[in-house]
Coordinates of C-alpha atoms in Angstrom, one line a residue:
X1221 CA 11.7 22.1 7.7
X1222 CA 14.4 20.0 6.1
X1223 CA 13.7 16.1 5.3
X1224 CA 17.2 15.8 3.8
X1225 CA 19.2 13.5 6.2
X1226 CA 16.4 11.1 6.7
X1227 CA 15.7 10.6 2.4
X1228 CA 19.5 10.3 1.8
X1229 CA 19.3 7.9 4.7
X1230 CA 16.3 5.7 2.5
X1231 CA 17.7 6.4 -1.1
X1232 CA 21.1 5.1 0.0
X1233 CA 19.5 2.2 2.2
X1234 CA 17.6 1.2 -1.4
X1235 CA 20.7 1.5 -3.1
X1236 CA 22.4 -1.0 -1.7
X1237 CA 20.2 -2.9 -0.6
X1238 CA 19.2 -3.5 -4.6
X1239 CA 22.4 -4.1 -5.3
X1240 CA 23.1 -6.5 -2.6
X1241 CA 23.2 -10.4 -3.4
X1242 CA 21.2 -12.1 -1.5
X1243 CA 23.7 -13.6 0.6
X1244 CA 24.3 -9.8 2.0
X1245 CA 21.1 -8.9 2.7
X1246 CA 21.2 -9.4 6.4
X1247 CA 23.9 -7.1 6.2
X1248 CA 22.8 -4.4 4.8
X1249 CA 19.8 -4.1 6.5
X1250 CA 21.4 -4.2 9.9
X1251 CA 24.1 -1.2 8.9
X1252 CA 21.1 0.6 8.4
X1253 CA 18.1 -0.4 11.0
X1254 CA 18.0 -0.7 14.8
X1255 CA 18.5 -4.0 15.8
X1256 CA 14.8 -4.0 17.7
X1257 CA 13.2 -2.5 14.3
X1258 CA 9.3 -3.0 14.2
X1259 CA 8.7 -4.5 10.0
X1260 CA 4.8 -4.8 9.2
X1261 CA 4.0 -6.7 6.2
X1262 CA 1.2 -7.7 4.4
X1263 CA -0.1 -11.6 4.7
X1264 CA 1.7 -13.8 5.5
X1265 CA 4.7 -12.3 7.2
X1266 CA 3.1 -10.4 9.7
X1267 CA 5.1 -8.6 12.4
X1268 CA 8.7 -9.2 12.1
X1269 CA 11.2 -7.9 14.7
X1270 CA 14.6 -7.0 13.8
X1271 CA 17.3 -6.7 10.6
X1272 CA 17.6 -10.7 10.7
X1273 CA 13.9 -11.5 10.9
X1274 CA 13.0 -8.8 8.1
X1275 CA 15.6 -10.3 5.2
X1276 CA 15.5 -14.2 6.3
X1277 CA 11.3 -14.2 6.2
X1278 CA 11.1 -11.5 3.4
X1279 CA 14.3 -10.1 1.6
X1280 CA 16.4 -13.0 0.8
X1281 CA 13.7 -15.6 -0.4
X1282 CA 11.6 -12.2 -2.5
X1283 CA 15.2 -11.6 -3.9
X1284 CA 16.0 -15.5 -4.3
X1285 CA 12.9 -15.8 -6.3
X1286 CA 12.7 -12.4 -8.0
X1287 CA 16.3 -12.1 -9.8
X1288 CA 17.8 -9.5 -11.3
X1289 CA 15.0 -7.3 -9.4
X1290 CA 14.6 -3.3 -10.0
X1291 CA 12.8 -1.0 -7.6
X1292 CA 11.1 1.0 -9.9
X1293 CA 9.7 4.4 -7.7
X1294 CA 7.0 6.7 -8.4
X1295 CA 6.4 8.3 -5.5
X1296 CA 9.0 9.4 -2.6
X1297 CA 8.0 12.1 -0.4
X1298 CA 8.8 12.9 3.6
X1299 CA 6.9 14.1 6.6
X1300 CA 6.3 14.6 10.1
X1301 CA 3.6 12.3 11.6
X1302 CA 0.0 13.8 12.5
X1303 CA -0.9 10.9 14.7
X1304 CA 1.6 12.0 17.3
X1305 CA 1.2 15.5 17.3
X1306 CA 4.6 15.8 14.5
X1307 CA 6.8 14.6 16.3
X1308 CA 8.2 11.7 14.3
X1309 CA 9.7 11.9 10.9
X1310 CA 8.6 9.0 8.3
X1311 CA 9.8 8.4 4.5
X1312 CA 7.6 6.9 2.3
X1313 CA 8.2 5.2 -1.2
X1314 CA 5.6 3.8 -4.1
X1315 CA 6.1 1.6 -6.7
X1316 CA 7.1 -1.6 -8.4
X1317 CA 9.7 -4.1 -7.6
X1318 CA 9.8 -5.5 -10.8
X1319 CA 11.8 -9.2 -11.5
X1320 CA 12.6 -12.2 -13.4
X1321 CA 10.4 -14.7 -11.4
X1322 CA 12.8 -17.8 -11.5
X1323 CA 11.8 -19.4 -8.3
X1324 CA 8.5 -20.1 -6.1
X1325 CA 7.6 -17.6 -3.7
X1326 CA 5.0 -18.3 -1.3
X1327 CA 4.2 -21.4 -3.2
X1328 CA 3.4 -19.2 -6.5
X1329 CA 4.7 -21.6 -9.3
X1330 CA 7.4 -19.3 -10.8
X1331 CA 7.1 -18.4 -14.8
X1332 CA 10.5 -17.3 -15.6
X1333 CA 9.2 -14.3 -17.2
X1334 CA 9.0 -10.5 -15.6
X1335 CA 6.5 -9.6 -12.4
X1336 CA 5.9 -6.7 -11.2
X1337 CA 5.2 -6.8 -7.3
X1338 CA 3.5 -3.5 -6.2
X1339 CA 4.8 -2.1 -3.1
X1340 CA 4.4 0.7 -0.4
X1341 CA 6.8 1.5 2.2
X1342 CA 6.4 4.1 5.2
X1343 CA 10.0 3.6 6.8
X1344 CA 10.2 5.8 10.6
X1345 CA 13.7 7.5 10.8
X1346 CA 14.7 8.1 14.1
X1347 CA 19.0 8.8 15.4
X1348 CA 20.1 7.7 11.6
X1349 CA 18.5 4.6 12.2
X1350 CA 15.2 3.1 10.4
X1351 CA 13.3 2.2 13.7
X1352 CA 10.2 1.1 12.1
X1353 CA 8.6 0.1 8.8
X1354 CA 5.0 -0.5 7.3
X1355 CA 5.8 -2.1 4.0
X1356 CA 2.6 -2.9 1.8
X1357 CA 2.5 -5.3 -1.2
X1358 CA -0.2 -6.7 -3.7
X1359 CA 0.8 -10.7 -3.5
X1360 CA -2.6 -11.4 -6.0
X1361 CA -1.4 -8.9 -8.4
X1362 CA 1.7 -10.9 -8.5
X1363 CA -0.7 -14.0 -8.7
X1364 CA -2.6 -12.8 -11.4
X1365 CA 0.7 -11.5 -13.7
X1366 CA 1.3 -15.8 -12.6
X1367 CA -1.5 -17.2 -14.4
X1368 CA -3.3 -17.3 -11.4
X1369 CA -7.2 -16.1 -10.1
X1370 CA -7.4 -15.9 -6.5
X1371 CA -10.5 -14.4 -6.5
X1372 CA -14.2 -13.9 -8.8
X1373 CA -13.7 -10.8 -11.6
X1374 CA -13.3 -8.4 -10.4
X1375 CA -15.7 -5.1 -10.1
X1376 CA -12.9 -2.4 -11.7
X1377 CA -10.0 -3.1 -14.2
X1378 CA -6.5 -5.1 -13.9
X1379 CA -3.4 -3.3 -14.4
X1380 CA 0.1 -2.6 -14.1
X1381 CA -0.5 0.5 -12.5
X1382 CA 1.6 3.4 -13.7
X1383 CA 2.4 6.3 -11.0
X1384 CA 0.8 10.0 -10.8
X1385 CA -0.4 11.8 -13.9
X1386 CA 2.3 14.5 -13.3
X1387 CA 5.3 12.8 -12.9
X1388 CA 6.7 14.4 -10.2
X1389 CA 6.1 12.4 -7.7
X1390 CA 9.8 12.0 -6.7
X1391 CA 10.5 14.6 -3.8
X1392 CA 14.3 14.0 -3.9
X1393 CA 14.3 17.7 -3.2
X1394 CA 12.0 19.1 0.1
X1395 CA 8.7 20.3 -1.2
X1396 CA 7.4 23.7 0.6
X1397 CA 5.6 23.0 4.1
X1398 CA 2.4 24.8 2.8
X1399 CA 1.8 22.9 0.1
X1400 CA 2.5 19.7 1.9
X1401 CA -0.2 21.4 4.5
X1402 CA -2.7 21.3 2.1
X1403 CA -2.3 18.3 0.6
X1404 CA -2.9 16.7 4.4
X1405 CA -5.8 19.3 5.2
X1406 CA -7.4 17.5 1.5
X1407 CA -6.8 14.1 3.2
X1408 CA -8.3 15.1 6.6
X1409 CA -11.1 17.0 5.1
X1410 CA -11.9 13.3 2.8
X1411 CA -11.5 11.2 5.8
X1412 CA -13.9 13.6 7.6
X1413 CA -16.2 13.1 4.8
X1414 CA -16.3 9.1 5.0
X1415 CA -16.3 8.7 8.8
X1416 CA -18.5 5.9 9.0
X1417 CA -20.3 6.5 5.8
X1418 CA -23.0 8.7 7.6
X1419 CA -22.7 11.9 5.9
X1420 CA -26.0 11.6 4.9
X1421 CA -25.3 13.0 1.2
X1422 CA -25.7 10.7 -2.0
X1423 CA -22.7 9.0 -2.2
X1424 CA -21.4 10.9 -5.4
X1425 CA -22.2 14.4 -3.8
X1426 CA -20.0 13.1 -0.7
X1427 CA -17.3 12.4 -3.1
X1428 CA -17.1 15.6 -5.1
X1429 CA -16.8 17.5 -2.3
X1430 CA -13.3 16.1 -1.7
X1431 CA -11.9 15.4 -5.2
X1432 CA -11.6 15.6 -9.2
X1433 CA -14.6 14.7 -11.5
X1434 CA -11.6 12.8 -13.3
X1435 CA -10.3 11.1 -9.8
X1436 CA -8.5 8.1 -10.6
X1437 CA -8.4 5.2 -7.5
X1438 CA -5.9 3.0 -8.4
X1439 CA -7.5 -0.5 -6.1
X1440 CA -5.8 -3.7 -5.3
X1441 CA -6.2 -6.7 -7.7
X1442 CA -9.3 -8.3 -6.7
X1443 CA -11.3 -4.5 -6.7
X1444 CA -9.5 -3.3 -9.6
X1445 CA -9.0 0.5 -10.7
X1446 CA -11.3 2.4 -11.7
X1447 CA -11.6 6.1 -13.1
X1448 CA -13.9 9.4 -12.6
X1449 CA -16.1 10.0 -9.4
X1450 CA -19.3 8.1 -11.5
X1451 CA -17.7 5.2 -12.1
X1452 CA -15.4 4.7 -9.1
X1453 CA -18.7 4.9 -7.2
X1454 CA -20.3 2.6 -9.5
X1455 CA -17.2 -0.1 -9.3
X1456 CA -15.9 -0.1 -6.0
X1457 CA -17.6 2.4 -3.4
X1458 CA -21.6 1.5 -3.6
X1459 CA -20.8 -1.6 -3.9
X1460 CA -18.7 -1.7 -1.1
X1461 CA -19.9 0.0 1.4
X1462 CA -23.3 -1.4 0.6
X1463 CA -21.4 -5.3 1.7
X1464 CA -20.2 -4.3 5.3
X1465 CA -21.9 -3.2 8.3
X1466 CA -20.7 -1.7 11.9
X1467 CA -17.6 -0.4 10.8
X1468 CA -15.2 0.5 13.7
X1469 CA -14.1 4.4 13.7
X1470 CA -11.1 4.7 11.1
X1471 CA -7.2 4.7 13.2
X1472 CA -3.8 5.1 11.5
X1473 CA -0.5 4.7 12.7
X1474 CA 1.0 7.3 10.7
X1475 CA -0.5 10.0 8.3
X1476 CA 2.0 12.7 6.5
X1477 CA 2.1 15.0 3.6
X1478 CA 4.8 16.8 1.6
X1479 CA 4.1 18.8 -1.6
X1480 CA 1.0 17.4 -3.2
X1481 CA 1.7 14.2 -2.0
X1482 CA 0.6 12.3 1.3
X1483 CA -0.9 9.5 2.6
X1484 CA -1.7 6.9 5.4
X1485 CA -1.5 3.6 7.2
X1486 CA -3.0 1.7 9.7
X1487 CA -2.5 -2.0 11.5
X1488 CA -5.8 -2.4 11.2
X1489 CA -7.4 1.3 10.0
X1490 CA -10.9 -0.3 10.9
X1491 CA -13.0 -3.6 11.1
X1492 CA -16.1 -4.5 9.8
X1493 CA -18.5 -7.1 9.3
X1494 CA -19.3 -8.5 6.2
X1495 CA -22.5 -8.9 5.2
X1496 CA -21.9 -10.2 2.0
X1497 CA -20.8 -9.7 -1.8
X1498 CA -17.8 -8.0 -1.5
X1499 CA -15.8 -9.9 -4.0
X1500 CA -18.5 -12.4 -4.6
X1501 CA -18.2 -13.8 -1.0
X1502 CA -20.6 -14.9 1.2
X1503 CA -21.2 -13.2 4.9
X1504 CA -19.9 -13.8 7.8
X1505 CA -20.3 -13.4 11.5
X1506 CA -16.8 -12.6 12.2
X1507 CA -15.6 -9.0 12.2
X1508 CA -12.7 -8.8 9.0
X1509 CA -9.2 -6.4 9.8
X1510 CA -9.1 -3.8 6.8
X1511 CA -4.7 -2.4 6.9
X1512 CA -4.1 -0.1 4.4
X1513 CA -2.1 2.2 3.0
X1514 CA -3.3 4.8 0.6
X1515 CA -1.2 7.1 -1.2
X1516 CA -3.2 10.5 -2.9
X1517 CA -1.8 13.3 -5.2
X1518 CA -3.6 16.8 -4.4
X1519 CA -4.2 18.7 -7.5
X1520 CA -5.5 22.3 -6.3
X1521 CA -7.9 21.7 -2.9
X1522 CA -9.1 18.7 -4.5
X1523 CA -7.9 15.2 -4.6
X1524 CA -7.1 13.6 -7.7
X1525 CA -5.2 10.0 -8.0
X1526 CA -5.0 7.3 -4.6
X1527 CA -3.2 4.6 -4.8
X1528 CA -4.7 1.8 -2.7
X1529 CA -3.1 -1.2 -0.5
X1530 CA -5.4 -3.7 1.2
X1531 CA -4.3 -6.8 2.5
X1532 CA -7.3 -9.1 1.4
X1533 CA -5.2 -11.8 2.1
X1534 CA -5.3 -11.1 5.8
X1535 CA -8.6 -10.2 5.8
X1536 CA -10.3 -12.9 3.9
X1537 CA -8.1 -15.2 5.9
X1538 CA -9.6 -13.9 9.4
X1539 CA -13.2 -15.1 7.7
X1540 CA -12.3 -18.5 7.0
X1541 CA -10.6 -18.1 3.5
X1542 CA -7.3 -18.9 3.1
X1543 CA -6.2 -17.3 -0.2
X1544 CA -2.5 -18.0 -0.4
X1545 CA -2.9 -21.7 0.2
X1546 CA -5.6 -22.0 -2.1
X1547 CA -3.7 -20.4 -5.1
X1548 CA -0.7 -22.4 -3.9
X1549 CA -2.5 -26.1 -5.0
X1550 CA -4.0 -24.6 -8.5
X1551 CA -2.1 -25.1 -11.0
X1552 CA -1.0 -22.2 -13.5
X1553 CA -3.3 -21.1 -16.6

């Protein structure tokens, strides 16, 4: 099975659209997407519909603010979708756009120095066309590298985060279809594993069943990364799953694999209530919208580095705690 047409399609689509001035970026995007194009993107943009929505509420002020920008990739892989039955074909890319940041963005005081915005993208290809797109972003990272803290320290450490161990994490070239089966058998067997954190094992037995003593889980800013099965369940998983309760059955939109790469989204992938301390907040009664998008590298029948995307701005938002505004009226450190 050949992913060819539809990663020249993306590579080329990058291309210009990181060379286009801002000016042109409503131009390049609709040579390249439907003109009814689904966008999802992390707090606050939303849903956006369409080539003109996507660069007027997103492209041209990230690229006004962020000059002379690079997309810096780590990851690139294709697939077919197992959420409806492998029938549609999605690209995915990982990494940094990285920046001079000369201008406010969101209301982030600029600091004229270089950012690095963490991203994930799982672009649908469909008739030569992107038809729809799920790009993830860490806006606190890109608040923290500003001077700012939006939230209490965090559990795990604060990092530029650097891509897979291997460095081949660029599938320019296709990948063979059984080792991109493996990879996504890893991930289902994992997700099978945390269901709704009822396996009934102690919580570092659950976890070795389904990856490396040496894992590496590279978390959002605000959770942090962290590093070995012991201490990632010591700095993110105890404590988290010990702060939420009634957690809704996981859903993703799409899920794919190729070579030892793969990975997932979801618009939400589950709720949950809060019961408090997860990020040194208190409860609440309202239910809180997790949408993610992990990436994982398989090493073997294990998995071995995951590469996290949450949108805590959304969530916290949904109980009451609007982030982005907040970190809008401090002023920089």
């Amino acid at each position: 099975m050949s992913y060819q047409a539809e990663k020249q399609l993306v590579r080329d689509f990058y291309a210009a659209l990181d060379a286009a001035p801002p000016d042109r970026i409503n131009d390049t995007l609709t040579r390249v997407m439907a003109a009814d194009a689904l966008w999802r993107g992390f707090h606050p943009f939303g849903e956006l519909i369409g080539p003109d929505a996507m660069a007027d509420t997103f492209w041209t002020p990230l690229r006004q603010s962020l000059t002379r920008m690079q997309r810096r990739q780590d990851i690139f892989f294709a697939g077919r979708n197992e959420m409806d039955g492998f029938a549609s074909t999605w690209v995915v890319s990982m990494g940094h756009l990285m920046g001079l940041f000369d201008l406010p963005w969101l209301g982030i005081a600029p600091t004229g120095k270089m950012v690095f915005l963490r991203y994930c993208e799982f672009n649908r290809v469909a008739d030569g066309k992107i038809v729809e797109t799920a790009m993830y972003f860490d806006i606190p990272h890109l608040m923290m590298q500003a001077g700012l803290n939006p939230f209490p320290p965090q559990t795990a450490a604060h990092l530029v985060q650097p891509g897979p161990l291997t460095h081949d994490g660029l599938l320019f070239d296709d990948a063979p279809e059984a080792e991109g089966q493996a990879t996504l058998a890893a991930i289902n067997a994992m997700i099978g594993d945390l269901g709704t954190w009822q396996l009934g094992l102690p919580l570092e037995e659950e976890l070795a069943r389904t990856w490396h003593d040496d894992m590496i889980w590279w978390g959002p800013a605000g959770i942090g990364a962290t590093y070995t099965i012991e201490r990632y369940a010591k700095q993110h998983s105890a404590p988290f799953r010990a702060a939420f309760k009634d957690r809704s059955k996981t859903t993703h939109i799409a899920r794919l694999a190729e070579g030892a790469y793969g990975g997932f989204f979801g618009w939400p992938n589950f709720t949950a209530l809060h019961t408090g301390g997860f990020m040194g907040m208190p409860a609440s009664d309202k239910r809180g919208e997790m949408r993610v998008i992990d990436i994982y590298r398989r090493d073997g029948d294990k998995l071995a580095e995951n590469w996290i995307f949450i949108d805590l701005l959304h969530f916290w938002k949904g109980l009451g705690v609007d982030i982005l505004d907040r970190m809008a009226r401090v002023p920089r450190t």
